[in-house]
XYZ file of C-alpha atoms in Angstrom:
114
model
C 16.707 -20.438 14.923
C 15.809 -20.621 18.568
C 19.377 -21.057 19.815
C 20.576 -18.021 17.895
C 17.665 -16.048 19.305
C 18.397 -17.143 22.861
C 22.051 -16.230 22.398
C 21.090 -12.728 21.273
C 21.180 -10.373 24.278
C 18.005 -8.497 23.272
C 15.897 -11.260 21.723
C 16.378 -13.626 24.649
C 13.859 -11.719 26.788
C 11.155 -11.852 24.143
C 11.698 -15.552 23.420
C 11.624 -16.479 27.094
C 8.402 -14.481 27.491
C 6.802 -16.298 24.520
C 7.792 -19.670 25.885
C 6.652 -18.871 29.418
C 3.203 -17.615 28.369
C 2.194 -18.981 24.941
C -1.479 -18.409 25.786
C -0.983 -14.651 26.054
C -1.937 -12.283 23.265
C 1.459 -11.125 22.015
C 1.262 -7.928 19.984
C 4.516 -6.867 18.381
C 4.722 -3.916 20.784
C 4.787 -6.218 23.830
C 7.527 -8.404 22.371
C 9.576 -5.384 21.337
C 9.223 -4.015 24.860
C 10.388 -7.341 26.341
C 13.458 -7.072 24.113
C 14.030 -3.398 24.862
C 13.830 -2.477 21.183
C 11.569 -0.448 18.913
C 8.937 -2.404 16.983
C 10.759 -2.070 13.675
C 14.205 -2.920 15.004
C 12.770 -5.853 16.971
C 10.826 -7.254 13.996
C 13.802 -6.976 11.655
C 16.293 -8.352 14.175
C 14.000 -11.244 15.108
C 13.501 -12.206 11.467
C 17.210 -11.931 10.685
C 18.385 -13.896 13.736
C 15.597 -16.448 14.257
C 14.700 -16.891 10.585
C 10.984 -16.079 10.719
C 8.656 -13.386 11.999
C 7.635 -13.322 15.667
C 4.068 -14.273 14.680
C 5.193 -17.320 12.739
C 7.498 -18.327 15.583
C 4.661 -18.070 18.116
C 2.372 -20.151 15.902
C 5.055 -22.834 15.532
C 5.621 -22.886 19.300
C 1.901 -23.143 20.030
C 1.325 -25.902 17.472
C 4.330 -27.788 18.828
C 2.828 -27.633 22.320
C -0.492 -28.885 20.952
C 1.242 -31.753 19.149
C 2.947 -32.733 22.402
C -0.388 -32.608 24.206
C -2.114 -34.679 21.529
C 0.612 -37.329 21.760
C -0.089 -37.438 25.502
C -3.808 -37.986 24.811
C -4.938 -34.596 26.101
C -8.235 -33.042 24.986
C -8.107 -30.415 22.250
C -10.447 -28.069 24.144
C -7.986 -27.881 27.056
C -5.001 -27.468 24.775
C -6.727 -24.605 22.940
C -7.023 -22.602 26.156
C -3.488 -23.418 27.277
C -1.880 -22.156 24.079
C -4.040 -19.097 23.496
C -6.688 -20.035 20.957
C -10.302 -18.962 21.456
C -11.564 -22.510 21.206
C -11.274 -25.852 19.485
C -12.445 -24.529 16.111
C -9.856 -21.743 16.009
C -7.108 -24.134 17.084
C -8.198 -26.735 14.526
C -8.024 -24.154 11.715
C -4.559 -23.001 12.768
C -3.382 -26.593 13.228
C -4.607 -27.609 9.763
C -3.029 -24.513 8.191
C 0.312 -25.359 9.781
C 0.406 -29.162 9.468
C -1.962 -29.839 6.587
C -3.965 -32.206 8.809
C -6.731 -31.854 11.347
C -5.644 -32.487 14.941
C -7.485 -35.832 14.888
C -5.869 -36.946 11.631
C -2.467 -35.801 12.875
C -2.875 -37.730 16.128
C -3.909 -40.840 14.173
C -0.865 -40.486 11.941
C 1.353 -40.335 15.033
C -0.213 -42.970 17.235
C -2.393 -45.086 14.987
C -5.430 -44.311 17.173
C -8.207 -41.706 16.966
């Protein structure tokens, strides 16, 4: 997973970039460039070392940041901008697809409040 990716001399740059700027649009070309690899070699190496595609990894990272923000009581509209979604609706769809719950239902399941 992440630790294996960070230990990899080429993938480290791409992972650090993703973590530093999750709100950025990250096409495969930009990540491959950050790693100093071709698109194909980067995509295959990332999947083999990290265990998922770069797109799936970015979605997991973004949703994890949103979950942290929701636990802190932060507004979804602010979180959407911070992690790179076009708005609350887009973030809500991605959140539900990943967790199986709406952000509100997830927050209630974590804190017992709406």
